[in-house]
Amino acid sequence: MLVRDAMSTMVLTIGPTHTLRQAARLMSARRIGAAVVHDPDTCGLGIITERDILNAVGSGQDPDVETASTHTTTDVVFAAPTWTLEEAAEAMTHGGFRHLIVLDADGPVGVVSVRDIIRCWAPARRHPVELAV
């Protein structure tokens, strides 16, 4: 299976001056865990995740003052839609992250997450799993 088969095509793109609260609201409304941060001044793409926001707020930073630019990962590994899920999982494991921006020649076309990969690899759910207590 390929990345294009598993990725979410809902790509939230925000600017570097969005506050963490604005980013969190937009991500929450779309029920996604990451946003692409596009900085037109640097022509660069980065990513901010729910974990980045959680770490900032947890360390006492003000989500109404802190901007996406100061919490964006800019050293990003990008995936191609034609990568296999194994290649994406290997990149995530090697880099220690849970989301990959998927690029084609025109720019971002999706985001693939660990959850997306697991959903594709997990057997179809037939019965709820019963946990032993």
PDB file of N, CA, C and O in Angstrom, residues 48-127:
ATOM      1  N   ILE A  48       3.693  22.045  12.415  1.00  0.00           N
ATOM      2  CA  ILE A  48       3.438  22.200  13.842  1.00  0.00           C
ATOM      3  C   ILE A  48       2.406  21.146  14.208  1.00  0.00           C
ATOM      4  O   ILE A  48       1.449  20.920  13.456  1.00  0.00           O
ATOM      5  N   THR A  49       2.641  20.487  15.320  1.00  0.00           N
ATOM      6  CA  THR A  49       1.765  19.397  15.721  1.00  0.00           C
ATOM      7  C   THR A  49       1.092  19.699  17.051  1.00  0.00           C
ATOM      8  O   THR A  49       1.496  20.613  17.777  1.00  0.00           O
ATOM      9  N   GLU A  50       0.097  18.888  17.349  1.00  0.00           N
ATOM     10  CA  GLU A  50      -0.585  19.043  18.630  1.00  0.00           C
ATOM     11  C   GLU A  50       0.394  18.879  19.789  1.00  0.00           C
ATOM     12  O   GLU A  50       0.279  19.560  20.807  1.00  0.00           O
ATOM     13  N   ARG A  51       1.383  18.048  19.619  1.00  0.00           N
ATOM     14  CA  ARG A  51       2.389  17.864  20.661  1.00  0.00           C
ATOM     15  C   ARG A  51       3.220  19.125  20.859  1.00  0.00           C
ATOM     16  O   ARG A  51       3.556  19.480  21.988  1.00  0.00           O
ATOM     17  N   ASP A  52       3.552  19.825  19.780  1.00  0.00           N
ATOM     18  CA  ASP A  52       4.286  21.088  19.889  1.00  0.00           C
ATOM     19  C   ASP A  52       3.488  22.098  20.710  1.00  0.00           C
ATOM     20  O   ASP A  52       4.040  22.789  21.575  1.00  0.00           O
ATOM     21  N   ILE A  53       2.209  22.172  20.447  1.00  0.00           N
ATOM     22  CA  ILE A  53       1.343  23.109  21.174  1.00  0.00           C
ATOM     23  C   ILE A  53       1.212  22.685  22.624  1.00  0.00           C
ATOM     24  O   ILE A  53       1.320  23.514  23.538  1.00  0.00           O
ATOM     25  N   LEU A  54       1.014  21.408  22.857  1.00  0.00           N
ATOM     26  CA  LEU A  54       0.898  20.885  24.217  1.00  0.00           C
ATOM     27  C   LEU A  54       2.169  21.166  25.022  1.00  0.00           C
ATOM     28  O   LEU A  54       2.095  21.617  26.174  1.00  0.00           O
ATOM     29  N   ASN A  55       3.323  20.943  24.433  1.00  0.00           N
ATOM     30  CA  ASN A  55       4.589  21.198  25.131  1.00  0.00           C
ATOM     31  C   ASN A  55       4.754  22.676  25.468  1.00  0.00           C
ATOM     32  O   ASN A  55       5.231  23.024  26.551  1.00  0.00           O
ATOM     33  N   ALA A  56       4.362  23.553  24.545  1.00  0.00           N
ATOM     34  CA  ALA A  56       4.483  24.989  24.796  1.00  0.00           C
ATOM     35  C   ALA A  56       3.568  25.416  25.938  1.00  0.00           C
ATOM     36  O   ALA A  56       4.001  26.104  26.869  1.00  0.00           O
ATOM     37  N   VAL A  57       2.317  24.998  25.893  1.00  0.00           N
ATOM     38  CA  VAL A  57       1.364  25.374  26.942  1.00  0.00           C
ATOM     39  C   VAL A  57       1.760  24.729  28.270  1.00  0.00           C
ATOM     40  O   VAL A  57       1.721  25.375  29.323  1.00  0.00           O
ATOM     41  N   GLY A  58       2.193  23.486  28.222  1.00  0.00           N
ATOM     42  CA  GLY A  58       2.614  22.780  29.431  1.00  0.00           C
ATOM     43  C   GLY A  58       3.815  23.407  30.106  1.00  0.00           C
ATOM     44  O   GLY A  58       3.990  23.291  31.321  1.00  0.00           O
ATOM     45  N   SER A  59       4.651  24.088  29.326  1.00  0.00           N
ATOM     46  CA  SER A  59       5.820  24.743  29.914  1.00  0.00           C
ATOM     47  C   SER A  59       5.520  26.175  30.349  1.00  0.00           C
ATOM     48  O   SER A  59       6.428  26.910  30.738  1.00  0.00           O
ATOM     49  N   GLY A  60       4.237  26.565  30.275  1.00  0.00           N
ATOM     50  CA  GLY A  60       3.836  27.870  30.783  1.00  0.00           C
ATOM     51  C   GLY A  60       3.817  28.990  29.760  1.00  0.00           C
ATOM     52  O   GLY A  60       3.610  30.148  30.116  1.00  0.00           O
ATOM     53  N   GLN A  61       4.024  28.674  28.496  1.00  0.00           N
ATOM     54  CA  GLN A  61       3.996  29.716  27.473  1.00  0.00           C
ATOM     55  C   GLN A  61       2.550  30.098  27.167  1.00  0.00           C
ATOM     56  O   GLN A  61       1.646  29.268  27.225  1.00  0.00           O
ATOM     57  N   ASP A  62       2.348  31.351  26.819  1.00  0.00           N
ATOM     58  CA  ASP A  62       1.011  31.892  26.575  1.00  0.00           C
ATOM     59  C   ASP A  62       0.572  31.577  25.142  1.00  0.00           C
ATOM     60  O   ASP A  62       1.164  32.091  24.185  1.00  0.00           O
ATOM     61  N   PRO A  63      -0.483  30.770  24.960  1.00  0.00           N
ATOM     62  CA  PRO A  63      -0.913  30.397  23.612  1.00  0.00           C
ATOM     63  C   PRO A  63      -1.493  31.558  22.813  1.00  0.00           C
ATOM     64  O   PRO A  63      -1.646  31.456  21.598  1.00  0.00           O
ATOM     65  N   ASP A  64      -1.811  32.676  23.503  1.00  0.00           N
ATOM     66  CA  ASP A  64      -2.319  33.851  22.795  1.00  0.00           C
ATOM     67  C   ASP A  64      -1.192  34.790  22.356  1.00  0.00           C
ATOM     68  O   ASP A  64      -1.442  35.735  21.614  1.00  0.00           O
ATOM     69  N   VAL A  65       0.018  34.508  22.802  1.00  0.00           N
ATOM     70  CA  VAL A  65       1.175  35.339  22.456  1.00  0.00           C
ATOM     71  C   VAL A  65       2.152  34.571  21.570  1.00  0.00           C
ATOM     72  O   VAL A  65       2.670  35.103  20.592  1.00  0.00           O
ATOM     73  N   GLU A  66       2.400  33.326  21.927  1.00  0.00           N
ATOM     74  CA  GLU A  66       3.347  32.500  21.171  1.00  0.00           C
ATOM     75  C   GLU A  66       2.831  32.254  19.760  1.00  0.00           C
ATOM     76  O   GLU A  66       1.650  31.954  19.564  1.00  0.00           O
ATOM     77  N   THR A  67       3.712  32.352  18.791  1.00  0.00           N
ATOM     78  CA  THR A  67       3.316  32.142  17.403  1.00  0.00           C
ATOM     79  C   THR A  67       3.806  30.789  16.885  1.00  0.00           C
ATOM     80  O   THR A  67       4.738  30.192  17.426  1.00  0.00           O
ATOM     81  N   ALA A  68       3.169  30.375  15.815  1.00  0.00           N
ATOM     82  CA  ALA A  68       3.534  29.107  15.192  1.00  0.00           C
ATOM     83  C   ALA A  68       4.996  29.091  14.776  1.00  0.00           C
ATOM     84  O   ALA A  68       5.660  28.061  14.883  1.00  0.00           O
ATOM     85  N   SER A  69       5.512  30.231  14.350  1.00  0.00           N
ATOM     86  CA  SER A  69       6.884  30.265  13.841  1.00  0.00           C
ATOM     87  C   SER A  69       7.907  29.804  14.869  1.00  0.00           C
ATOM     88  O   SER A  69       8.915  29.191  14.509  1.00  0.00           O
ATOM     89  N   THR A  70       7.667  30.082  16.144  1.00  0.00           N
ATOM     90  CA  THR A  70       8.645  29.708  17.160  1.00  0.00           C
ATOM     91  C   THR A  70       8.508  28.248  17.601  1.00  0.00           C
ATOM     92  O   THR A  70       9.347  27.764  18.352  1.00  0.00           O
ATOM     93  N   HIS A  71       7.488  27.568  17.112  1.00  0.00           N
ATOM     94  CA  HIS A  71       7.269  26.173  17.504  1.00  0.00           C
ATOM     95  C   HIS A  71       7.182  25.244  16.294  1.00  0.00           C
ATOM     96  O   HIS A  71       6.824  24.080  16.433  1.00  0.00           O
ATOM     97  N   THR A  72       7.520  25.777  15.134  1.00  0.00           N
ATOM     98  CA  THR A  72       7.455  25.007  13.896  1.00  0.00           C
ATOM     99  C   THR A  72       8.738  24.218  13.691  1.00  0.00           C
ATOM    100  O   THR A  72       9.833  24.747  13.878  1.00  0.00           O
ATOM    101  N   THR A  73       8.576  22.981  13.283  1.00  0.00           N
ATOM    102  CA  THR A  73       9.717  22.186  12.859  1.00  0.00           C
ATOM    103  C   THR A  73       9.967  22.516  11.396  1.00  0.00           C
ATOM    104  O   THR A  73       9.078  22.342  10.554  1.00  0.00           O
ATOM    105  N   THR A  74      11.160  23.025  11.108  1.00  0.00           N
ATOM    106  CA  THR A  74      11.474  23.416   9.732  1.00  0.00           C
ATOM    107  C   THR A  74      12.417  22.421   9.048  1.00  0.00           C
ATOM    108  O   THR A  74      12.546  22.439   7.831  1.00  0.00           O
ATOM    109  N   ASP A  75      13.037  21.574   9.832  1.00  0.00           N
ATOM    110  CA  ASP A  75      13.902  20.528   9.278  1.00  0.00           C
ATOM    111  C   ASP A  75      13.006  19.312   9.025  1.00  0.00           C
ATOM    112  O   ASP A  75      13.048  18.332   9.755  1.00  0.00           O
ATOM    113  N   VAL A  76      12.188  19.428   8.000  1.00  0.00           N
ATOM    114  CA  VAL A  76      11.106  18.478   7.764  1.00  0.00           C
ATOM    115  C   VAL A  76      11.528  17.403   6.769  1.00  0.00           C
ATOM    116  O   VAL A  76      12.192  17.687   5.778  1.00  0.00           O
ATOM    117  N   VAL A  77      11.098  16.187   7.045  1.00  0.00           N
ATOM    118  CA  VAL A  77      11.216  15.097   6.083  1.00  0.00           C
ATOM    119  C   VAL A  77       9.871  15.023   5.370  1.00  0.00           C
ATOM    120  O   VAL A  77       8.823  14.950   6.013  1.00  0.00           O
ATOM    121  N   PHE A  78       9.898  15.090   4.068  1.00  0.00           N
ATOM    122  CA  PHE A  78       8.679  15.029   3.273  1.00  0.00           C
ATOM    123  C   PHE A  78       8.550  13.646   2.648  1.00  0.00           C
ATOM    124  O   PHE A  78       9.545  13.010   2.327  1.00  0.00           O
ATOM    125  N   ALA A  79       7.314  13.220   2.457  1.00  0.00           N
ATOM    126  CA  ALA A  79       7.040  11.952   1.780  1.00  0.00           C
ATOM    127  C   ALA A  79       6.480  12.244   0.402  1.00  0.00           C
ATOM    128  O   ALA A  79       5.881  13.298   0.174  1.00  0.00           O
ATOM    129  N   ALA A  80       6.656  11.304  -0.486  1.00  0.00           N
ATOM    130  CA  ALA A  80       6.027  11.373  -1.804  1.00  0.00           C
ATOM    131  C   ALA A  80       4.790  10.485  -1.770  1.00  0.00           C
ATOM    132  O   ALA A  80       4.753   9.491  -1.033  1.00  0.00           O
ATOM    133  N   PRO A  81       3.781  10.809  -2.543  1.00  0.00           N
ATOM    134  CA  PRO A  81       2.578   9.970  -2.565  1.00  0.00           C
ATOM    135  C   PRO A  81       2.865   8.528  -2.975  1.00  0.00           C
ATOM    136  O   PRO A  81       2.110   7.619  -2.622  1.00  0.00           O
ATOM    137  N   THR A  82       3.958   8.326  -3.689  1.00  0.00           N
ATOM    138  CA  THR A  82       4.296   6.992  -4.183  1.00  0.00           C
ATOM    139  C   THR A  82       5.165   6.178  -3.228  1.00  0.00           C
ATOM    140  O   THR A  82       5.524   5.043  -3.544  1.00  0.00           O
ATOM    141  N   TRP A  83       5.517   6.767  -2.071  1.00  0.00           N
ATOM    142  CA  TRP A  83       6.248   5.982  -1.077  1.00  0.00           C
ATOM    143  C   TRP A  83       5.352   4.849  -0.594  1.00  0.00           C
ATOM    144  O   TRP A  83       4.134   4.996  -0.523  1.00  0.00           O
ATOM    145  N   THR A  84       5.980   3.761  -0.205  1.00  0.00           N
ATOM    146  CA  THR A  84       5.216   2.703   0.449  1.00  0.00           C
ATOM    147  C   THR A  84       4.975   3.113   1.902  1.00  0.00           C
ATOM    148  O   THR A  84       5.684   3.971   2.447  1.00  0.00           O
ATOM    149  N   LEU A  85       4.002   2.482   2.536  1.00  0.00           N
ATOM    150  CA  LEU A  85       3.777   2.758   3.955  1.00  0.00           C
ATOM    151  C   LEU A  85       4.973   2.325   4.784  1.00  0.00           C
ATOM    152  O   LEU A  85       5.273   2.936   5.813  1.00  0.00           O
ATOM    153  N   GLU A  86       5.684   1.307   4.334  1.00  0.00           N
ATOM    154  CA  GLU A  86       6.892   0.874   5.028  1.00  0.00           C
ATOM    155  C   GLU A  86       7.952   1.975   4.998  1.00  0.00           C
ATOM    156  O   GLU A  86       8.614   2.226   6.007  1.00  0.00           O
ATOM    157  N   GLU A  87       8.110   2.639   3.857  1.00  0.00           N
ATOM    158  CA  GLU A  87       9.074   3.740   3.760  1.00  0.00           C
ATOM    159  C   GLU A  87       8.677   4.893   4.680  1.00  0.00           C
ATOM    160  O   GLU A  87       9.529   5.480   5.349  1.00  0.00           O
ATOM    161  N   ALA A  88       7.389   5.200   4.721  1.00  0.00           N
ATOM    162  CA  ALA A  88       6.917   6.281   5.592  1.00  0.00           C
ATOM    163  C   ALA A  88       7.133   5.915   7.060  1.00  0.00           C
ATOM    164  O   ALA A  88       7.625   6.736   7.841  1.00  0.00           O
ATOM    165  N   ALA A  89       6.800   4.685   7.431  1.00  0.00           N
ATOM    166  CA  ALA A  89       6.981   4.250   8.816  1.00  0.00           C
ATOM    167  C   ALA A  89       8.459   4.269   9.195  1.00  0.00           C
ATOM    168  O   ALA A  89       8.814   4.663  10.312  1.00  0.00           O
ATOM    169  N   GLU A  90       9.312   3.871   8.279  1.00  0.00           N
ATOM    170  CA  GLU A  90      10.756   3.881   8.551  1.00  0.00           C
ATOM    171  C   GLU A  90      11.252   5.315   8.763  1.00  0.00           C
ATOM    172  O   GLU A  90      12.027   5.587   9.685  1.00  0.00           O
ATOM    173  N   ALA A  91      10.801   6.243   7.935  1.00  0.00           N
ATOM    174  CA  ALA A  91      11.206   7.648   8.084  1.00  0.00           C
ATOM    175  C   ALA A  91      10.734   8.199   9.423  1.00  0.00           C
ATOM    176  O   ALA A  91      11.477   8.904  10.112  1.00  0.00           O
ATOM    177  N   MET A  92       9.503   7.867   9.810  1.00  0.00           N
ATOM    178  CA  MET A  92       8.964   8.341  11.086  1.00  0.00           C
ATOM    179  C   MET A  92       9.735   7.752  12.261  1.00  0.00           C
ATOM    180  O   MET A  92      10.068   8.468  13.211  1.00  0.00           O
ATOM    181  N   THR A  93      10.024   6.473  12.190  1.00  0.00           N
ATOM    182  CA  THR A  93      10.765   5.814  13.258  1.00  0.00           C
ATOM    183  C   THR A  93      12.167   6.390  13.373  1.00  0.00           C
ATOM    184  O   THR A  93      12.636   6.714  14.465  1.00  0.00           O
ATOM    185  N   HIS A  94      12.820   6.546  12.247  1.00  0.00           N
ATOM    186  CA  HIS A  94      14.193   7.076  12.235  1.00  0.00           C
ATOM    187  C   HIS A  94      14.230   8.516  12.754  1.00  0.00           C
ATOM    188  O   HIS A  94      15.131   8.894  13.498  1.00  0.00           O
ATOM    189  N   GLY A  95      13.248   9.326  12.369  1.00  0.00           N
ATOM    190  CA  GLY A  95      13.244  10.728  12.764  1.00  0.00           C
ATOM    191  C   GLY A  95      12.570  11.009  14.095  1.00  0.00           C
ATOM    192  O   GLY A  95      12.688  12.100  14.633  1.00  0.00           O
ATOM    193  N   GLY A  96      11.827  10.033  14.624  1.00  0.00           N
ATOM    194  CA  GLY A  96      11.156  10.222  15.905  1.00  0.00           C
ATOM    195  C   GLY A  96       9.959  11.158  15.833  1.00  0.00           C
ATOM    196  O   GLY A  96       9.679  11.891  16.774  1.00  0.00           O
ATOM    197  N   PHE A  97       9.231  11.142  14.725  1.00  0.00           N
ATOM    198  CA  PHE A  97       8.043  11.983  14.596  1.00  0.00           C
ATOM    199  C   PHE A  97       6.864  11.153  14.124  1.00  0.00           C
ATOM    200  O   PHE A  97       7.034  10.002  13.720  1.00  0.00           O
ATOM    201  N   ARG A  98       5.670  11.748  14.181  1.00  0.00           N
ATOM    202  CA  ARG A  98       4.442  11.000  13.912  1.00  0.00           C
ATOM    203  C   ARG A  98       3.652  11.490  12.710  1.00  0.00           C
ATOM    204  O   ARG A  98       2.587  10.958  12.418  1.00  0.00           O
ATOM    205  N   HIS A  99       4.143  12.510  12.024  1.00  0.00           N
ATOM    206  CA  HIS A  99       3.451  13.043  10.852  1.00  0.00           C
ATOM    207  C   HIS A  99       4.456  13.330   9.746  1.00  0.00           C
ATOM    208  O   HIS A  99       5.561  13.793  10.026  1.00  0.00           O
ATOM    209  N   LEU A 100       4.037  13.089   8.515  1.00  0.00           N
ATOM    210  CA  LEU A 100       4.831  13.443   7.342  1.00  0.00           C
ATOM    211  C   LEU A 100       3.967  14.278   6.404  1.00  0.00           C
ATOM    212  O   LEU A 100       2.825  13.898   6.108  1.00  0.00           O
ATOM    213  N   ILE A 101       4.504  15.404   5.954  1.00  0.00           N
ATOM    214  CA  ILE A 101       3.841  16.164   4.908  1.00  0.00           C
ATOM    215  C   ILE A 101       4.113  15.437   3.600  1.00  0.00           C
ATOM    216  O   ILE A 101       5.244  15.062   3.304  1.00  0.00           O
ATOM    217  N   VAL A 102       3.059  15.241   2.811  1.00  0.00           N
ATOM    218  CA  VAL A 102       3.188  14.553   1.530  1.00  0.00           C
ATOM    219  C   VAL A 102       3.203  15.614   0.430  1.00  0.00           C
ATOM    220  O   VAL A 102       2.289  16.427   0.321  1.00  0.00           O
ATOM    221  N   LEU A 103       4.265  15.591  -0.363  1.00  0.00           N
ATOM    222  CA  LEU A 103       4.455  16.575  -1.438  1.00  0.00           C
ATOM    223  C   LEU A 103       4.433  15.910  -2.795  1.00  0.00           C
ATOM    224  O   LEU A 103       4.957  14.805  -2.968  1.00  0.00           O
ATOM    225  N   ASP A 104       3.844  16.624  -3.763  1.00  0.00           N
ATOM    226  CA  ASP A 104       4.068  16.274  -5.151  1.00  0.00           C
ATOM    227  C   ASP A 104       4.662  17.507  -5.823  1.00  0.00           C
ATOM    228  O   ASP A 104       5.056  18.452  -5.134  1.00  0.00           O
ATOM    229  N   ALA A 105       4.718  17.539  -7.118  1.00  0.00           N
ATOM    230  CA  ALA A 105       5.370  18.648  -7.817  1.00  0.00           C
ATOM    231  C   ALA A 105       4.687  19.991  -7.552  1.00  0.00           C
ATOM    232  O   ALA A 105       5.318  21.043  -7.662  1.00  0.00           O
ATOM    233  N   ASP A 106       3.409  19.969  -7.181  1.00  0.00           N
ATOM    234  CA  ASP A 106       2.660  21.209  -6.958  1.00  0.00           C
ATOM    235  C   ASP A 106       2.663  21.677  -5.514  1.00  0.00           C
ATOM    236  O   ASP A 106       2.102  22.714  -5.202  1.00  0.00           O
ATOM    237  N   GLY A 107       3.241  20.900  -4.608  1.00  0.00           N
ATOM    238  CA  GLY A 107       3.269  21.273  -3.200  1.00  0.00           C
ATOM    239  C   GLY A 107       2.588  20.237  -2.325  1.00  0.00           C
ATOM    240  O   GLY A 107       2.424  19.077  -2.724  1.00  0.00           O
ATOM    241  N   PRO A 108       2.164  20.640  -1.120  1.00  0.00           N
ATOM    242  CA  PRO A 108       1.551  19.687  -0.188  1.00  0.00           C
ATOM    243  C   PRO A 108       0.224  19.146  -0.720  1.00  0.00           C
ATOM    244  O   PRO A 108      -0.635  19.915  -1.158  1.00  0.00           O
ATOM    245  N   VAL A 109       0.090  17.826  -0.694  1.00  0.00           N
ATOM    246  CA  VAL A 109      -1.151  17.186  -1.143  1.00  0.00           C
ATOM    247  C   VAL A 109      -1.794  16.357  -0.036  1.00  0.00           C
ATOM    248  O   VAL A 109      -2.892  15.833  -0.204  1.00  0.00           O
ATOM    249  N   GLY A 110      -1.097  16.230   1.082  1.00  0.00           N
ATOM    250  CA  GLY A 110      -1.647  15.444   2.173  1.00  0.00           C
ATOM    251  C   GLY A 110      -0.698  15.395   3.349  1.00  0.00           C
ATOM    252  O   GLY A 110       0.408  15.920   3.304  1.00  0.00           O
ATOM    253  N   VAL A 111      -1.192  14.749   4.397  1.00  0.00           N
ATOM    254  CA  VAL A 111      -0.390  14.468   5.583  1.00  0.00           C
ATOM    255  C   VAL A 111      -0.673  13.019   5.943  1.00  0.00           C
ATOM    256  O   VAL A 111      -1.839  12.589   5.954  1.00  0.00           O
ATOM    257  N   VAL A 112       0.373  12.281   6.219  1.00  0.00           N
ATOM    258  CA  VAL A 112       0.195  10.896   6.669  1.00  0.00           C
ATOM    259  C   VAL A 112       0.719  10.808   8.093  1.00  0.00           C
ATOM    260  O   VAL A 112       1.775  11.362   8.419  1.00  0.00           O
ATOM    261  N   SER A 113      -0.044  10.145   8.938  1.00  0.00           N
ATOM    262  CA  SER A 113       0.316  10.020  10.342  1.00  0.00           C
ATOM    263  C   SER A 113       0.528   8.558  10.700  1.00  0.00           C
ATOM    264  O   SER A 113       0.136   7.653   9.946  1.00  0.00           O
ATOM    265  N   VAL A 114       1.106   8.351  11.854  1.00  0.00           N
ATOM    266  CA  VAL A 114       1.264   6.988  12.364  1.00  0.00           C
ATOM    267  C   VAL A 114      -0.112   6.325  12.443  1.00  0.00           C
ATOM    268  O   VAL A 114      -0.281   5.164  12.075  1.00  0.00           O
ATOM    269  N   ARG A 115      -1.104   7.071  12.903  1.00  0.00           N
ATOM    270  CA  ARG A 115      -2.467   6.528  13.008  1.00  0.00           C
ATOM    271  C   ARG A 115      -2.993   6.073  11.649  1.00  0.00           C
ATOM    272  O   ARG A 115      -3.639   5.030  11.549  1.00  0.00           O
ATOM    273  N   ASP A 116      -2.706   6.830  10.598  1.00  0.00           N
ATOM    274  CA  ASP A 116      -3.140   6.449   9.252  1.00  0.00           C
ATOM    275  C   ASP A 116      -2.515   5.114   8.850  1.00  0.00           C
ATOM    276  O   ASP A 116      -3.179   4.248   8.284  1.00  0.00           O
ATOM    277  N   ILE A 117      -1.233   4.982   9.149  1.00  0.00           N
ATOM    278  CA  ILE A 117      -0.526   3.746   8.788  1.00  0.00           C
ATOM    279  C   ILE A 117      -1.073   2.567   9.579  1.00  0.00           C
ATOM    280  O   ILE A 117      -1.353   1.498   9.013  1.00  0.00           O
ATOM    281  N   ILE A 118      -1.268   2.752  10.869  1.00  0.00           N
ATOM    282  CA  ILE A 118      -1.803   1.667  11.691  1.00  0.00           C
ATOM    283  C   ILE A 118      -3.190   1.261  11.209  1.00  0.00           C
ATOM    284  O   ILE A 118      -3.526   0.076  11.134  1.00  0.00           O
ATOM    285  N   ARG A 119      -4.008   2.255  10.863  1.00  0.00           N
ATOM    286  CA  ARG A 119      -5.358   1.968  10.374  1.00  0.00           C
ATOM    287  C   ARG A 119      -5.294   1.062   9.138  1.00  0.00           C
ATOM    288  O   ARG A 119      -6.100   0.154   8.978  1.00  0.00           O
ATOM    289  N   CYS A 120      -4.327   1.298   8.275  1.00  0.00           N
ATOM    290  CA  CYS A 120      -4.192   0.479   7.071  1.00  0.00           C
ATOM    291  C   CYS A 120      -3.633  -0.904   7.369  1.00  0.00           C
ATOM    292  O   CYS A 120      -3.981  -1.875   6.696  1.00  0.00           O
ATOM    293  N   TRP A 121      -2.744  -0.984   8.340  1.00  0.00           N
ATOM    294  CA  TRP A 121      -2.103  -2.260   8.644  1.00  0.00           C
ATOM    295  C   TRP A 121      -2.897  -3.126   9.588  1.00  0.00           C
ATOM    296  O   TRP A 121      -2.728  -4.345   9.601  1.00  0.00           O
ATOM    297  N   ALA A 122      -3.751  -2.529  10.417  1.00  0.00           N
ATOM    298  CA  ALA A 122      -4.494  -3.307  11.419  1.00  0.00           C
ATOM    299  C   ALA A 122      -5.545  -4.157  10.718  1.00  0.00           C
ATOM    300  O   ALA A 122      -6.152  -3.729   9.740  1.00  0.00           O
ATOM    301  N   PRO A 123      -5.770  -5.364  11.236  1.00  0.00           N
ATOM    302  CA  PRO A 123      -6.829  -6.198  10.653  1.00  0.00           C
ATOM    303  C   PRO A 123      -8.186  -5.521  10.855  1.00  0.00           C
ATOM    304  O   PRO A 123      -8.369  -4.749  11.790  1.00  0.00           O
ATOM    305  N   ALA A 124      -9.089  -5.817   9.971  1.00  0.00           N
ATOM    306  CA  ALA A 124     -10.437  -5.251  10.086  1.00  0.00           C
ATOM    307  C   ALA A 124     -11.033  -5.617  11.435  1.00  0.00           C
ATOM    308  O   ALA A 124     -10.892  -6.752  11.913  1.00  0.00           O
ATOM    309  N   ARG A 125     -11.696  -4.653  12.047  1.00  0.00           N
ATOM    310  CA  ARG A 125     -12.299  -4.900  13.356  1.00  0.00           C
ATOM    311  C   ARG A 125     -13.572  -5.702  13.181  1.00  0.00           C
ATOM    312  O   ARG A 125     -14.501  -5.275  12.523  1.00  0.00           O
ATOM    313  N   ARG A 126     -13.597  -6.864  13.796  1.00  0.00           N
ATOM    314  CA  ARG A 126     -14.797  -7.707  13.740  1.00  0.00           C
ATOM    315  C   ARG A 126     -15.556  -7.619  15.062  1.00  0.00           C
ATOM    316  O   ARG A 126     -16.753  -7.528  15.087  1.00  0.00           O
ATOM    317  N   HIS A 127     -14.786  -7.690  16.146  1.00  0.00           N
ATOM    318  CA  HIS A 127     -15.380  -7.643  17.484  1.00  0.00           C
ATOM    319  C   HIS A 127     -14.518  -6.744  18.343  1.00  0.00           C
ATOM    320  O   HIS A 127     -13.311  -6.704  18.179  1.00  0.00           O
TER     321      HIS A 127
END
